[in-house]
Coordinates of C-alpha atoms in Angstrom, one line a residue:
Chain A
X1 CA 136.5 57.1 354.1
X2 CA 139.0 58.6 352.2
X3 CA 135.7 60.9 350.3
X4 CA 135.3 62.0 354.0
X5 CA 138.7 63.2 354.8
X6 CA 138.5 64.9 350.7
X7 CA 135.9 67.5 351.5
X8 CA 138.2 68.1 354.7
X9 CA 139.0 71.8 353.1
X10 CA 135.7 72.8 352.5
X11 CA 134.9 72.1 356.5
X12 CA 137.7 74.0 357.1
X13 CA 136.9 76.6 355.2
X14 CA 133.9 76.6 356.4
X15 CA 134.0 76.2 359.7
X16 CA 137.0 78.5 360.1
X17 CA 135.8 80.5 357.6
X18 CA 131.9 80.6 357.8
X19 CA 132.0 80.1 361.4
X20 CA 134.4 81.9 362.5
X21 CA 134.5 84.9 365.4
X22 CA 133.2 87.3 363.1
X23 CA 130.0 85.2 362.5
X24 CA 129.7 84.1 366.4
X25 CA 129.2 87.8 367.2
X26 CA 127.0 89.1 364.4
X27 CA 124.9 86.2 363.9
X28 CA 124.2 86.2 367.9
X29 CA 123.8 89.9 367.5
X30 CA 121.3 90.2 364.8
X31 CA 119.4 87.2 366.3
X32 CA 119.3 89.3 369.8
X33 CA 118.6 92.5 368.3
X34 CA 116.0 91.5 366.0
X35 CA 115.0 88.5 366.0
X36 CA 114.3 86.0 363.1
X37 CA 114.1 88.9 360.3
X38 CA 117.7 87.8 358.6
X39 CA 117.6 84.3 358.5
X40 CA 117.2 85.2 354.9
X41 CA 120.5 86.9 354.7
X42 CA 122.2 83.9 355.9
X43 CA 120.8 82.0 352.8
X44 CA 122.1 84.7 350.5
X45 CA 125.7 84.8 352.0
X46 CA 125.7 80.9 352.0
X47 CA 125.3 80.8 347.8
X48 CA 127.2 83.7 347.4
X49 CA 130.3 82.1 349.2
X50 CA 129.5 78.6 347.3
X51 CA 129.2 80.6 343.8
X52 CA 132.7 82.0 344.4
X53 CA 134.4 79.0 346.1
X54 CA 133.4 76.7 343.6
X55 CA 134.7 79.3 340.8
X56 CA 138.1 80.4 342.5
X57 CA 138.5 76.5 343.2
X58 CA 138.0 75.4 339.8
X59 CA 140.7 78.7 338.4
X60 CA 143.3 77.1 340.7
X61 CA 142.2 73.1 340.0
X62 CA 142.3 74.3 336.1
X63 CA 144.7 77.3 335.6
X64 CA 146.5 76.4 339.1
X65 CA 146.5 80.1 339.6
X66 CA 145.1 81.0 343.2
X67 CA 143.5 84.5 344.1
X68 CA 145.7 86.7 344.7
X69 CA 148.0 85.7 341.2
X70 CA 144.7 86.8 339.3
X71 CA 144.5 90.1 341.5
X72 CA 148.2 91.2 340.4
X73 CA 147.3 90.3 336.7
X74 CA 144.0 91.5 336.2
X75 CA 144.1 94.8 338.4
X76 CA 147.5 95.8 337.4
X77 CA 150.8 96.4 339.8
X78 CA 149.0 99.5 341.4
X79 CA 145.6 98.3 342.1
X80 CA 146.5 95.3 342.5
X81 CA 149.4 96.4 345.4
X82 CA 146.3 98.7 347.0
X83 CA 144.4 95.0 346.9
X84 CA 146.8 93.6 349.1
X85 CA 147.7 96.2 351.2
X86 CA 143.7 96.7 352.2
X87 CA 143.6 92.7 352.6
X88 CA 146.5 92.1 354.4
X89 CA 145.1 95.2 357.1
X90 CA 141.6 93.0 356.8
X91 CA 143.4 89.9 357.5
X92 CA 145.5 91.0 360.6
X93 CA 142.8 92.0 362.4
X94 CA 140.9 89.1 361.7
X95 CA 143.7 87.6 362.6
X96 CA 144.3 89.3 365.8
X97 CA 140.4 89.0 366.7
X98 CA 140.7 85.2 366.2
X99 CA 143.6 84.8 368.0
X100 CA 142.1 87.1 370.8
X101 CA 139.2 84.5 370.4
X102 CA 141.4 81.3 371.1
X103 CA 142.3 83.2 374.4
X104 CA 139.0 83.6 375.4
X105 CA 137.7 80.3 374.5
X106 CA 140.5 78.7 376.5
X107 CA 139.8 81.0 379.7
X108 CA 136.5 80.0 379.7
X109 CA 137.3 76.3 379.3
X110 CA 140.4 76.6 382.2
X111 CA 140.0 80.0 384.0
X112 CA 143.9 81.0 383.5
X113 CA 144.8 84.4 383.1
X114 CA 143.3 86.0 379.4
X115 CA 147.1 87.8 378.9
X116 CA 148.7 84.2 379.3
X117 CA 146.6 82.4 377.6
X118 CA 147.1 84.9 374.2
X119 CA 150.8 83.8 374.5
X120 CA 150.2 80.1 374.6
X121 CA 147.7 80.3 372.4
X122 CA 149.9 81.8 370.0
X123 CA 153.0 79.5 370.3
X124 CA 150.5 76.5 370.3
X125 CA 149.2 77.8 366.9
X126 CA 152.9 78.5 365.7
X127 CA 153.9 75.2 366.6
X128 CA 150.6 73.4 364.7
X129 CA 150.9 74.7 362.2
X130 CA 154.9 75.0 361.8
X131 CA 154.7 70.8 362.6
X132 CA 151.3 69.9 361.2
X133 CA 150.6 69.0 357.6
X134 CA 148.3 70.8 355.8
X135 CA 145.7 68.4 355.3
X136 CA 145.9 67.1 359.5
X137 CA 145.3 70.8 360.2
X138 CA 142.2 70.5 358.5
X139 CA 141.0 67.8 359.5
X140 CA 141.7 69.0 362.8
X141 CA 140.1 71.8 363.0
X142 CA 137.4 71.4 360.6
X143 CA 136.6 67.8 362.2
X144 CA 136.8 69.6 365.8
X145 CA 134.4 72.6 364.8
X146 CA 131.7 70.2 364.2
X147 CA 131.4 70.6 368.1
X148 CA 130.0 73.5 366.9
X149 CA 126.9 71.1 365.7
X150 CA 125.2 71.5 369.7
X151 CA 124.0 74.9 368.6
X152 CA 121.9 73.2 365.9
X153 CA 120.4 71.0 369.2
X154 CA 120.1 73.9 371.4
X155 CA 118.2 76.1 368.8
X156 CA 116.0 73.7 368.3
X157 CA 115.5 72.5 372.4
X158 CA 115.2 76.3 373.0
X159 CA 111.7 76.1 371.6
X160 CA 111.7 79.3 369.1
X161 CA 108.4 80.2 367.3
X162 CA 108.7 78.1 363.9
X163 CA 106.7 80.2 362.1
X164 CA 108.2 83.2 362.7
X165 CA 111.4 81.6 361.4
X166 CA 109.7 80.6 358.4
X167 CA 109.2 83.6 357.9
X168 CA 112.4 85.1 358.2
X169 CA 113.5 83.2 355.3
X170 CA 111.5 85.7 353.3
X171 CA 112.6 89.2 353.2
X172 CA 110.5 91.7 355.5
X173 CA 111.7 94.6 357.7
X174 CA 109.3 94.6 360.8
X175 CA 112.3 96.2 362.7
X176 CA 111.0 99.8 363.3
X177 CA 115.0 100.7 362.8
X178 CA 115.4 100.4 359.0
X179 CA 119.1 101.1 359.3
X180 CA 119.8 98.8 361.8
X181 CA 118.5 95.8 359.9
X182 CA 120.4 96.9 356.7
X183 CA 123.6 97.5 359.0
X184 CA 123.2 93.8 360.3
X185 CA 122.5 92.5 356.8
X186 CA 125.7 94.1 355.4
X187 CA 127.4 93.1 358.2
X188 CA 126.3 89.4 357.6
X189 CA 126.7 89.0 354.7
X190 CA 130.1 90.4 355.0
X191 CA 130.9 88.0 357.7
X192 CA 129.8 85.3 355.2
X193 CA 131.9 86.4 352.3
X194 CA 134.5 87.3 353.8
X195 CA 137.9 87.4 351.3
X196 CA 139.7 85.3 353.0
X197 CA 138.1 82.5 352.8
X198 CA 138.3 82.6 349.1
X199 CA 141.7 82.9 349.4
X200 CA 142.4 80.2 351.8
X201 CA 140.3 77.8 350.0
X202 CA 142.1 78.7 346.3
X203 CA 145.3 78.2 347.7
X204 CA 144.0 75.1 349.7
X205 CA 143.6 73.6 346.0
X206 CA 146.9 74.2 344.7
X207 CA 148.5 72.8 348.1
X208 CA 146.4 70.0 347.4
X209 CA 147.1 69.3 343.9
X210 CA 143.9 69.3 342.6
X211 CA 143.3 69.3 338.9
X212 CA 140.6 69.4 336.5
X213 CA 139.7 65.7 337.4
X214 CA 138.8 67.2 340.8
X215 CA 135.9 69.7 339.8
X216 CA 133.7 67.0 341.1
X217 CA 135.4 67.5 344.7
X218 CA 135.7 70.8 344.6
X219 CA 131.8 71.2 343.8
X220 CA 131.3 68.9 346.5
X221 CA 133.8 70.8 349.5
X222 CA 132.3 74.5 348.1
X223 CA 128.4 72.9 348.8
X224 CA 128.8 70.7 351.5
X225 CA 131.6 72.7 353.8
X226 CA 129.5 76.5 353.0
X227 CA 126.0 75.2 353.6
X228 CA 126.9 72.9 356.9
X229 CA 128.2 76.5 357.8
X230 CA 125.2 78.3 357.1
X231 CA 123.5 75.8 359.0
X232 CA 125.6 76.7 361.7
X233 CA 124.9 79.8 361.0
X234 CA 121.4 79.6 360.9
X235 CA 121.3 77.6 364.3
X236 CA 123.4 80.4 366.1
X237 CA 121.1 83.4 365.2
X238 CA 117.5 81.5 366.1
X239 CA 119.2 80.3 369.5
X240 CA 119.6 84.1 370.0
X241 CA 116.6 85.5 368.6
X242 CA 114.8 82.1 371.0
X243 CA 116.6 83.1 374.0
X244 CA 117.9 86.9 374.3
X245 CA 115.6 89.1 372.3
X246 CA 112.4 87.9 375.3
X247 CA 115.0 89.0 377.8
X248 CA 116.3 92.1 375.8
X249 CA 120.4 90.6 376.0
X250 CA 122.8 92.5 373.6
X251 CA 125.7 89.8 373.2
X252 CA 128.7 91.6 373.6
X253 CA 131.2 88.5 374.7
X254 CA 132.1 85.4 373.9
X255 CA 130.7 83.7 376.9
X256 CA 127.3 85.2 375.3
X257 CA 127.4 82.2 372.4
X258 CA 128.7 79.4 374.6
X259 CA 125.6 80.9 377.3
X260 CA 123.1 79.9 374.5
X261 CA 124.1 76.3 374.4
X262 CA 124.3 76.0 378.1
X263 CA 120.9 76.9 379.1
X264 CA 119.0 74.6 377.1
X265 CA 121.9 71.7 377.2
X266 CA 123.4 72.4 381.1
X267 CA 127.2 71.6 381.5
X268 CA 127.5 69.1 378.3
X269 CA 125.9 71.8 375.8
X270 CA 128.6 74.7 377.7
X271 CA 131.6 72.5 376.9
X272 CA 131.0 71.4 373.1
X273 CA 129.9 75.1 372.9
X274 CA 133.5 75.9 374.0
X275 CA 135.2 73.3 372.4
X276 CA 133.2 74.5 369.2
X277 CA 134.3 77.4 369.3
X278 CA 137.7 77.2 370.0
X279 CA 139.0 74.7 367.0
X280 CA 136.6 77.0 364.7
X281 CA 138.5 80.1 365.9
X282 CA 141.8 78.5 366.0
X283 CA 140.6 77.0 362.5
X284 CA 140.1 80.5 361.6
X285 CA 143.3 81.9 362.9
X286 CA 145.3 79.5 360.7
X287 CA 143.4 80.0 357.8
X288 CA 143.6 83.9 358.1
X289 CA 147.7 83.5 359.3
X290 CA 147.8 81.4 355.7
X291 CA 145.5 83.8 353.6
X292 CA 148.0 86.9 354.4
X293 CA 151.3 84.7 353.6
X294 CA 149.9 83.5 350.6
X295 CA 148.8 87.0 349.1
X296 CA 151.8 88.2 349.9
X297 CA 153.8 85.1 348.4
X298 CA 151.5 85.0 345.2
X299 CA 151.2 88.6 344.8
X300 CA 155.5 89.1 344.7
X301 CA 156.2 85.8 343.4
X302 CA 157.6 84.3 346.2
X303 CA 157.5 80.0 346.9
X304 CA 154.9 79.3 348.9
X305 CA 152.9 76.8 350.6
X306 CA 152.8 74.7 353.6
X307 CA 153.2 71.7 351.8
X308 CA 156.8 72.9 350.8
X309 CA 159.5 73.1 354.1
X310 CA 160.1 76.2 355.5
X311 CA 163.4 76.2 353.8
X312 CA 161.6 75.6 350.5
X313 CA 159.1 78.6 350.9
X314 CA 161.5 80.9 353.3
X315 CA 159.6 84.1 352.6
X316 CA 156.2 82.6 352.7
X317 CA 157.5 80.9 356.4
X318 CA 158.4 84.5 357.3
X319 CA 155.9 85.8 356.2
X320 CA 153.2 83.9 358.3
X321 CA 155.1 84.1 361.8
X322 CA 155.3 87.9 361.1
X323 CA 151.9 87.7 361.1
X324 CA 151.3 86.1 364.0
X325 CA 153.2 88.0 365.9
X326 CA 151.5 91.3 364.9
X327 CA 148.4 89.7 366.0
X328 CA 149.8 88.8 369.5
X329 CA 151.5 92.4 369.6
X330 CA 147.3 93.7 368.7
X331 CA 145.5 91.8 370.8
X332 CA 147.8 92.0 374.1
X333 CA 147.5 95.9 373.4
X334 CA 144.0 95.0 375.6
X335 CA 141.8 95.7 373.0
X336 CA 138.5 94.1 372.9
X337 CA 138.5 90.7 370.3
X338 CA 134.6 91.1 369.8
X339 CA 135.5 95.0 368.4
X340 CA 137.9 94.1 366.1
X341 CA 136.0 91.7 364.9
X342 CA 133.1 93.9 363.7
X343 CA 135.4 96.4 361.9
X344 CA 137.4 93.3 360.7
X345 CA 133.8 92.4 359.0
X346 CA 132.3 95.9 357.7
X347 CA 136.0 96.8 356.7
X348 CA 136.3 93.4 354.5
X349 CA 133.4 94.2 353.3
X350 CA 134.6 97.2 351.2
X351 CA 137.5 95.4 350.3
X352 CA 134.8 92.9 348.5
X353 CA 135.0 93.9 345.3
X354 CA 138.9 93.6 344.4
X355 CA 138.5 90.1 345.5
X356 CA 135.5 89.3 343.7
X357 CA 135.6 90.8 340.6
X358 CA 139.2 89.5 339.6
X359 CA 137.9 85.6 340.5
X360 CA 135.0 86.5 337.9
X361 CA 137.2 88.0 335.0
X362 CA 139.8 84.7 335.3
X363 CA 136.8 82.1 335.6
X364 CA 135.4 83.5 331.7
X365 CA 139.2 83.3 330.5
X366 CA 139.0 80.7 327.8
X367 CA 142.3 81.3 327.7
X368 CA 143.1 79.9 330.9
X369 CA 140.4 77.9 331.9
X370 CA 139.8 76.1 328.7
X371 CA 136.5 74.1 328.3
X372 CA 136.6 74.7 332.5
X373 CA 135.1 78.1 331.7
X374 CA 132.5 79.8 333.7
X375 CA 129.1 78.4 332.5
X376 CA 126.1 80.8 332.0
X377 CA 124.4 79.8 335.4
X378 CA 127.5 80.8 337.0
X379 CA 127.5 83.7 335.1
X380 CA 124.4 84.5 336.2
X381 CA 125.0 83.9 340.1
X382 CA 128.4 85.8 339.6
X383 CA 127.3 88.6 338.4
X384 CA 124.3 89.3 340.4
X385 CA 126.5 88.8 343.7
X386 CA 128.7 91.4 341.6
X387 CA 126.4 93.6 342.3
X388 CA 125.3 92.4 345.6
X389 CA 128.6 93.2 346.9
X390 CA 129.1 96.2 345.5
X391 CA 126.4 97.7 347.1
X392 CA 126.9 96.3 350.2
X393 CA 130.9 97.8 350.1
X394 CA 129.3 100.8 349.7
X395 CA 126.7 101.3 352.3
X396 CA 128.5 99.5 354.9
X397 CA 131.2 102.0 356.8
X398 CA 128.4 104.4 356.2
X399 CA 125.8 102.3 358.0
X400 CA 128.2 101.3 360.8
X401 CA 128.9 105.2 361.5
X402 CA 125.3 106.1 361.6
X403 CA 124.1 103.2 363.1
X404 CA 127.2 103.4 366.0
X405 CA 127.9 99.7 365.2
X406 CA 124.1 98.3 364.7
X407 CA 123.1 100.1 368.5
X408 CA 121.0 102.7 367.1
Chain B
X1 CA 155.6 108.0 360.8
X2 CA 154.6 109.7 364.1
X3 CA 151.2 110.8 362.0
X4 CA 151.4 106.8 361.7
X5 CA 151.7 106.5 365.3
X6 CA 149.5 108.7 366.3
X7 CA 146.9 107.3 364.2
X8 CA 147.5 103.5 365.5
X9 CA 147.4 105.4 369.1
X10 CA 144.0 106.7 368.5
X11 CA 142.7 103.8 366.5
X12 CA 144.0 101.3 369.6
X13 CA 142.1 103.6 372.1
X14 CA 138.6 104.2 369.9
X15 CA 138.8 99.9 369.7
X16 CA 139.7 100.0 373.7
X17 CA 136.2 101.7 374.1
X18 CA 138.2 104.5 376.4
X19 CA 136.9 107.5 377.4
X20 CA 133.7 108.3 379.7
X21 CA 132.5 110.8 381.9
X22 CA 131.3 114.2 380.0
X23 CA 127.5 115.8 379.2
X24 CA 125.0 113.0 378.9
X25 CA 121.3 113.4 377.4
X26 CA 118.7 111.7 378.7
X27 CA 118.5 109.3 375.4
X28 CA 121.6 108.4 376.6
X29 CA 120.7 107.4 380.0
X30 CA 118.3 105.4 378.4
X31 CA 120.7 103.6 376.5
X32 CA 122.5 102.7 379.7
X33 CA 119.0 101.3 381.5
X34 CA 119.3 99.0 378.1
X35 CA 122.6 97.8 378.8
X36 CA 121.6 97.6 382.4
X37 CA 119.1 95.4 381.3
X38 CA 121.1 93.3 379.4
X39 CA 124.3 92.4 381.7
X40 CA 121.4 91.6 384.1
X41 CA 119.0 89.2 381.9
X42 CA 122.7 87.7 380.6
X43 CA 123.9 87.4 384.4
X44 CA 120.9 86.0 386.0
X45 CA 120.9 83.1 383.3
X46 CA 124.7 82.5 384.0
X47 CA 123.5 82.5 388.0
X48 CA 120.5 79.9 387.2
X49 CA 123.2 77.7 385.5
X50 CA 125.5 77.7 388.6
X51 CA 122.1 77.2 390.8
X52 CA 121.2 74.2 388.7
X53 CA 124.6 72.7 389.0
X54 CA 124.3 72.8 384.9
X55 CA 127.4 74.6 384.5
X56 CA 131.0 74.9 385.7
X57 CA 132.7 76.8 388.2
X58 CA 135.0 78.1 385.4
X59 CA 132.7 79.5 383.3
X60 CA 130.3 81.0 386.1
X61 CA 133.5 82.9 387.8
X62 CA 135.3 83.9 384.2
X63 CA 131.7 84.8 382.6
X64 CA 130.2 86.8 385.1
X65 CA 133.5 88.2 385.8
X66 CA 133.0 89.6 382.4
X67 CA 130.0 91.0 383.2
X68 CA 130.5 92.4 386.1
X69 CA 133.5 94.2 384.3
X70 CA 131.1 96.1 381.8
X71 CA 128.4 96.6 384.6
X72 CA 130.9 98.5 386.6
X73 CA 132.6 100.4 383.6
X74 CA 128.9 101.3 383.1
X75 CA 128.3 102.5 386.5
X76 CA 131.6 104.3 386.5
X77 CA 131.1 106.6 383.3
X78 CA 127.2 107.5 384.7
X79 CA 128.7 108.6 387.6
X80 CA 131.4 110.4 386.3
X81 CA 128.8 111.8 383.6
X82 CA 126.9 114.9 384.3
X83 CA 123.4 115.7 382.9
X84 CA 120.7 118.2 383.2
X85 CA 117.3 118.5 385.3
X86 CA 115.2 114.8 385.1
X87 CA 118.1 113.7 382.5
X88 CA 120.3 114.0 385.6
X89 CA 117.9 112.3 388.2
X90 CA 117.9 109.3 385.8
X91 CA 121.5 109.4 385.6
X92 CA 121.8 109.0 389.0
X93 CA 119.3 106.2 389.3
X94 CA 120.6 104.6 386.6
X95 CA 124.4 104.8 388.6
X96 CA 122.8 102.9 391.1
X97 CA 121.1 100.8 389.2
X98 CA 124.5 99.7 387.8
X99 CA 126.9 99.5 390.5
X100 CA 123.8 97.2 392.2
X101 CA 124.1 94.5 389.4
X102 CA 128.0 94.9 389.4
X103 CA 128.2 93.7 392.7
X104 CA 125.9 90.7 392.5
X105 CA 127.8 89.7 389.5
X106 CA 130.7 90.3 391.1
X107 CA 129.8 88.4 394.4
X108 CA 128.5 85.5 391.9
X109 CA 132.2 85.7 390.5
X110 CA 134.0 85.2 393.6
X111 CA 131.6 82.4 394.6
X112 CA 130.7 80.4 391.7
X113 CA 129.8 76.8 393.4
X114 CA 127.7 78.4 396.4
X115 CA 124.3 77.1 394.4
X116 CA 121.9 79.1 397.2
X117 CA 123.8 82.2 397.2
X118 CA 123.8 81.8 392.9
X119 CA 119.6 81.1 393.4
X120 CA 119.4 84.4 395.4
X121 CA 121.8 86.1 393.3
X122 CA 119.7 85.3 389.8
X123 CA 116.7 86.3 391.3
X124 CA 117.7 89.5 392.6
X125 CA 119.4 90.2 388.5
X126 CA 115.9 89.3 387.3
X127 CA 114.4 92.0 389.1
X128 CA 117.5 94.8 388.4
X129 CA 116.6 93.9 384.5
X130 CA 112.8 94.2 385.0
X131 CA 113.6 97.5 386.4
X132 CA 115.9 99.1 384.3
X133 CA 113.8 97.5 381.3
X134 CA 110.7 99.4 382.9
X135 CA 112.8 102.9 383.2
X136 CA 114.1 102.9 379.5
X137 CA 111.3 102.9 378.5

C-alpha cells in the first residue's frame, strides 16, 4: 500500500501535468480535426516527458538540486533570469487557464455563475493547498483524476475503426493540410512536454526527500504516472476522432470533452467526465501555482517548499498566492480559458529548450551526480529529444500564425 | 509602462476574440457554414442526451448555453459583416443559418428537462448542420 501512495507524484504529475487543460483541448482538437493521424505523437511526447522526468528526478534525488538551480548555474545570471522571466509568463497563463478550467468544470457540475465560481475556486485552491500537505495534495488530486479513466471506456464503447488507429501509431500525413497536422503535432507535443511539469516533479523529489536509494521509485513514478497519462491521452483523442470528425465538431469548450464521455456512457460517463476533469485541472493549477514559486525561490535563493511553514519559506509562500491572484485578476478579465490555454502550450513550447537542455548538461555532471550519471541510453534518448524540441520551438509560433491556431 | 499597458490591453482583447463586422470573402463565409456546422452537430448531441434522460439538467442548460453563446456571436459578426456579389448572398444565408441554431440552442437552454421539446430540438440541429455542411462546401 504504501508502494501505491509512493508513485503518488508521478500521478500527479501526470495527471496534472500530462492531463491537464492544455491536453483536454488539443488532444480533443487534433482528434476532431483529423482524426487518428497523431496517435503517434502522443507516443513521442509520452517518452520524451519519461526521458526527462526520470533524469531531472534522479539530479534532484542525487545532487538534490531541482530545475530551476541548474538553469541559474548552467545558463549564467542573464540567460538564466530570461529563463525565468519567459517561464514564469508560461506558467501564469497556464495557470490562469487552469484555474479558469476549475470554474468551468464546477459550472458544469453545479450551474452557478462562471464569475463566482473563479473566486471560490480560487480560495478553495488557496486554502488546499495553504492547509494540505504536500503528499495529501497528491494523492488527492492525482488519485481523483483517475476519474479521468471513463474516457479510456468511452473511446473504446464509441466503436472507432481499430485499424485506422493502428495506423495512426505510424507516422503518415493523409490530412490534405500539411501545416495543420504539423501545427497540432507541435502543439501536442508541447502540451506533453510542457516545462512545468519538469519542474514540479524535480522539486516534488526534494520535498520528498528522495535520495539516491530512490532511483528505483523515481523510475517507477516517471514510467507509470507519464504513460497512464498518455493513455489518457491516447483515449481522449480516438473518442474525438470516433465521435466528432463523422459529424464535422471543432471542440472549442470544455463541455466538448466531458460531451464525449456522455454519449457513449449517459449521465454516469458526464459526471466522472466532470469530476475527471476538475481534480486534473485543479491538480494542474497547484502544480503550475508551485512550479512558478519554486523557480522563483530556486532561481534567487530563497527557502522554499511546501513541506516547510509558511513562516519557514516566507518568500516562496508569497510568492505562490501572488500567483494565484494574477491568475484570478486574468481569467476574471473574461478571457476565454480554452485560448489561453493554446498560446500557454505553443508559447511553452519555445521556452523548451532552456528547460531542457540545462537538465541534460547537470545529468552528465560526474561531478555532481557521481556514479548516478546519465547512461548512454539516456544519452541517446536526451539528445535526440534535444533536437526534437528544438525544432519544434522553432516552427511552432510560426505554424500557429499561418495556421490561425490549427483552423486553416 | 503605458507601452506595457497598452500591450496587456491589446493582448487581453486579441485572447477575448473581440472584434467583428468588417469586409468578408466568401472563404470566409465558408468558414462560418463550418462553424455552423459544428455548434449544431455538438448541440444536437447535447439535445439527444437531455431527450434520452442520459444527462443532467445542469449540463444541458450550462452546455448549450455555451453554444448558443458562440452561435449568436457568429450570427452577429455575419450580419454586421459586409461582402460582395454571391459572397454577400451567402453571408446573408449563412446569418440566418446562425441565428436559427442560436435560438434552438438557446430554447434548449432555458428548458433543459422538457425531453419532447429536446427530441424536436436535436432533430431540427441535425438538419441546420447537414445544411450548412452541404453549403460550405
Amino acid at each position: 500500500m504504501t508502494k501505491v501512495f509512493q508513485i503518488a507524484l508521478g500521478i500527479l504529475a501526470a495527471i496534472g501535468g500530462f492531463v491537464d487543460i492544455g491536453d483536454l483541448v488539443f488532444n480533443v482538437e487534433a482528434g476532431a480535426t483529423l482524426g487518428y493521424q497523431l496517435l503517434w505523437v502522443i507516443v513521442v511526447g509520452v517518452v520524451g516527458i519519461i526521458v526527462y522526468s526520470e533524469m531531472c528526478g534522479r539530479v534532484a534525488a542525487v545532487s538534490k538540486r531541482p530545475v530551476f538551480d541548474a538553469i541559474r548555474e548552467r545558463l549564467g545570471f542573464g540567460v538564466g533570469f530570461g529563463a525565468l522571466v519567459a517561464s514564469q509568463i508560461v506558467n501564469l497563463m497556464t495557470l490562469a487557464a487552469e484555474v479558469g478550467g476549475v470554474a468551468l468544470a464546477l459550472e458544469l457540475l453545479s450551474g452557478l455563475s462562471y464569475r463566482v465560481l473563479i473566486v471560490l475556486g480560487v480560495s478553495a485552491l488557496g486554502v488546499v493547498i495553504w492547509v494540505t500537505p504536500f503528499e495529501w495534495i497528491e494523492r488527492i488530486f492525482g488519485y481523483g483524476g483517475l476519474a479521468l479513466l471513463v474516457f479510456v471506456v468511452a473511446a473504446i464503447k464509441l466503436h472507432p475503426d481499430w485499424g485506422e488507429v493502428a495506423r495512426g501509431f505510424v507516422p503518415h500525413g493523409t490530412s490534405s493540410d500539411k501545416l495543420v497536422y504539423a501545427y497540432f503535432a507541435v502543439g501536442l507535443l508541447g502540451a506533453a512536454m510542457t516545462p512545468y511539469e519538469v519542474y514540479f516533479y524535480s522539486s516534488g523529489v526534494v520535498e520528498e526527500g528522495w535520495t539516491a536509494k530512490d532511483l528505483g521509485l523515481n523510475r517507477a513514478n516517471a514510467i507509470i504516472g507519464y504513460s497512464l497519462g498518455g493513455t489518457l491521452s491516447l483515449a481522449l483523442m480516438i473518442g474525438a476522432a470516433a465521435l466528432y470528425q463523422p459529424l464535422g465538431v471543432e471542440p472549442a469548450f470544455i463541455g466538448t470533452v466531458a460531451l464525449g464521455a456522455q454519449v457513449p456512457l449517459g449521465t454516469i460517463g458526464l459526471l466522472l467526465a466532470l469530476v475527471g476533469i476538475l481534480f486534473a485541472v485543479g491538480g494542474a493549477a497547484i502544480d503550475t501555482c508551485f512550479s512558478g514559486a519554486y523557480n522563483m525561490a530556486q532561481f534567487f535563493g530563497w527557502e522554499w517548499g511546501k513541506q516547510r511553514r509558511p513562516a519557514g519559506a516566507p518568500r516562496f509562500t508569497l510568492a505562490w498566492i501572488v500567483l494565484l491572484v494574477l491568475a484570478l485578476l486574468v481569467i476574471m478579465t473574461g478571457v476565454d480559458p480554452v485560448l489561453v490555454t493554446e498560446y500557454a502550450v505553443i508559447f511553452s513550447v519555445v521556452a523548451l529548450p532552456l528547460t531542457y537542455i540545462p537538465i541534460l548538461l547537470v545529468a552528465n555532471d560526474r561531478a555532481y551526480m557521481g556514479r548516478y550519471v546519465n547512461g548512454r541510453v539516456a544519452n541517446v534518448f536526451g539528445f535526440v529529444y534535444l533536437v526534437v524540441i528544438l525544432l519544434v520551438s522553432i516552427t511552432a509560433i510560426p505554424l500557429m500564425i499561418v495556421t490561425h491556431q490549427g483552423q486553416g | 509602462m503605458l507601452r506595457l499597458g497598452l500591450l496587456l490591453v491589446f493582448l487581453v482583447l486579441l485572447l477575448a476574440g473581440c472584434g467583428g463586422g468588417g469586409s468578408v470573402s466568401q472563404k470566409d463565409v465558408q468558414k462560418q457554414f463550418e462553424a455552423i456546422q459544428s455548434l449544431a452537430a455538438e448541440g444536437a448531441l447535447v439535445a439527444d442526451g437531455a431527450a434520452d434522460g442520459r444527462s443532467t439538467d445542469v449540463f444541458v442548460r450550462v452546455h448549450s448555453g455555451y453554444l448558443n453563446c458562440a452561435a449568436d456571436k457568429v450570427a452577429t459578426n455575419l450580419s454586421s459583416a459586409r461582402a460582395s456579389g454571391a459572397a454577400d448572398r451567402e453571408r446573408e444565408r449563412a446569418a440566418s443559418l446562425a441565428t436559427h441554431v442560436a435560438d434552438r440552442l438557446g430554447t434548449l437552454s432555458d428548458e433543459p428537462g422538457d425531453t419532447a421539446g429536446a427530441r424536436r430540438i436535436a432533430a431540427e440541429l441535425r438538419a441546420d448542420a447537414a445544411l450548412a455542411k452541404r453549403l460550405a462546401g
